[in-house]
One Martini backbone bead per residue (centre of mass of N, CA, C, O) as a GRO file, in nm:
protein
   83
    1MET     BB    1  -0.254   0.469   0.377
    2ARG     BB    2  -0.419   0.550   0.129
    3LYS     BB    3  -0.649   0.695   0.287
    4ILE     BB    4  -0.475   0.916   0.408
    5VAL     BB    5  -0.389   1.040   0.142
    6LEU     BB    6  -0.677   1.097   0.043
    7ALA     BB    7  -0.754   1.282   0.277
    8ALA     BB    8  -0.539   1.494   0.221
    9ALA     BB    9  -0.631   1.559  -0.067
   10ALA     BB   10  -0.919   1.642   0.009
   11ALA     BB   11  -0.836   1.873   0.193
   12GLY     BB   12  -0.685   2.033  -0.022
   13ALA     BB   13  -0.927   2.064  -0.210
   14ALA     BB   14  -1.106   2.212  -0.011
   15PHE     BB   15  -0.926   2.464   0.015
   16ALA     BB   16  -0.920   2.536  -0.287
   17LEU     BB   17  -1.242   2.561  -0.316
   18SER     BB   18  -1.305   2.782  -0.101
   19ALA     BB   19  -1.240   3.027  -0.301
   20CYS     BB   20  -1.498   2.997  -0.499
   21GLY     BB   21  -1.716   2.955  -0.261
   22GLU     BB   22  -1.958   2.866  -0.044
   23LYS     BB   23  -2.058   2.602  -0.170
   24ALA     BB   24  -1.781   2.478  -0.218
   25ALA     BB   25  -1.693   2.489   0.075
   26ASP     BB   26  -1.911   2.303   0.189
   27GLU     BB   27  -1.842   2.057   0.012
   28ALA     BB   28  -1.545   2.038   0.096
   29ALA     BB   29  -1.595   1.996   0.398
   30ALA     BB   30  -1.755   1.736   0.369
   31THR     BB   31  -1.535   1.574   0.227
   32ALA     BB   32  -1.319   1.603   0.446
   33SER     BB   33  -1.483   1.475   0.672
   34ASP     BB   34  -1.524   1.199   0.539
   35ALA     BB   35  -1.224   1.133   0.504
   36ALA     BB   36  -1.150   1.148   0.805
   37THR     BB   37  -1.341   0.928   0.900
   38ASP     BB   38  -1.223   0.700   0.727
   39ALA     BB   39  -0.934   0.717   0.837
   40ALA     BB   40  -1.005   0.659   1.132
   41ALA     BB   41  -1.134   0.382   1.087
   42THR     BB   42  -0.887   0.247   0.961
   43ALA     BB   43  -0.695   0.290   1.199
   44SER     BB   44  -0.864   0.138   1.406
   45ASP     BB   45  -0.869  -0.136   1.262
   46ALA     BB   46  -0.563  -0.177   1.256
   47ALA     BB   47  -0.520  -0.171   1.564
   48THR     BB   48  -0.707  -0.405   1.633
   49ASP     BB   49  -0.567  -0.621   1.463
   50ALA     BB   50  -0.288  -0.602   1.598
   51ALA     BB   51  -0.381  -0.669   1.887
   52SER     BB   52  -0.507  -0.943   1.823
   53ASP     BB   53  -0.253  -1.077   1.708
   54ALA     BB   54  -0.079  -1.044   1.963
   55ALA     BB   55  -0.264  -1.203   2.156
   56THR     BB   56  -0.259  -1.469   2.002
   57ASP     BB   57   0.046  -1.514   2.012
   58ALA     BB   58   0.071  -1.511   2.323
   59ALA     BB   59  -0.119  -1.750   2.377
   60ALA     BB   60   0.040  -1.959   2.215
   61SER     BB   61   0.301  -1.936   2.378
   62ALA     BB   62   0.182  -2.006   2.656
   63SER     BB   63   0.076  -2.283   2.576
   64GLY     BB   64   0.350  -2.404   2.498
   65ALA     BB   65   0.482  -2.365   2.775
   66ALA     BB   66   0.278  -2.534   2.935
   67ASP     BB   67   0.326  -2.799   2.785
   68ALA     BB   68   0.626  -2.822   2.850
   69ALA     BB   69   0.595  -2.822   3.159
   70ALA     BB   70   0.414  -3.072   3.175
   71GLY     BB   71   0.613  -3.266   3.042
   72ALA     BB   72   0.841  -3.230   3.249
   73ALA     BB   73   0.678  -3.316   3.497
   74SER     BB   74   0.610  -3.598   3.394
   75ASP     BB   75   0.900  -3.697   3.358
   76ALA     BB   76   0.985  -3.655   3.652
   77ALA     BB   77   0.775  -3.844   3.777
   78ALA     BB   78   0.867  -4.100   3.625
   79ALA     BB   79   1.157  -4.100   3.732
   80GLU     BB   80   1.080  -4.112   4.036
   81LYS     BB   81   0.922  -4.384   4.020
   82LYS     BB   82   1.172  -4.565   3.927
   83MET     BB   83   1.336  -4.521   4.206
   0.00000   0.00000   0.00000
């Protein structure tokens, strides 16, 4: 979130400096471009981490459910054997 705010501030500064001259405008555009690239990379990393965490949680839940089902099936088989 902080990088997105910094990117927005850098873009605002770039536009403010662009009125000062061509060299300043070029430097400001480069700074804004770098900030936007960094913000995009950060957002991509955050999305990847969130998806990975969700997949890990889902796999753990599925594994727990499979273990519970196997235990229930084993208990049922043992009860059937005793009869």
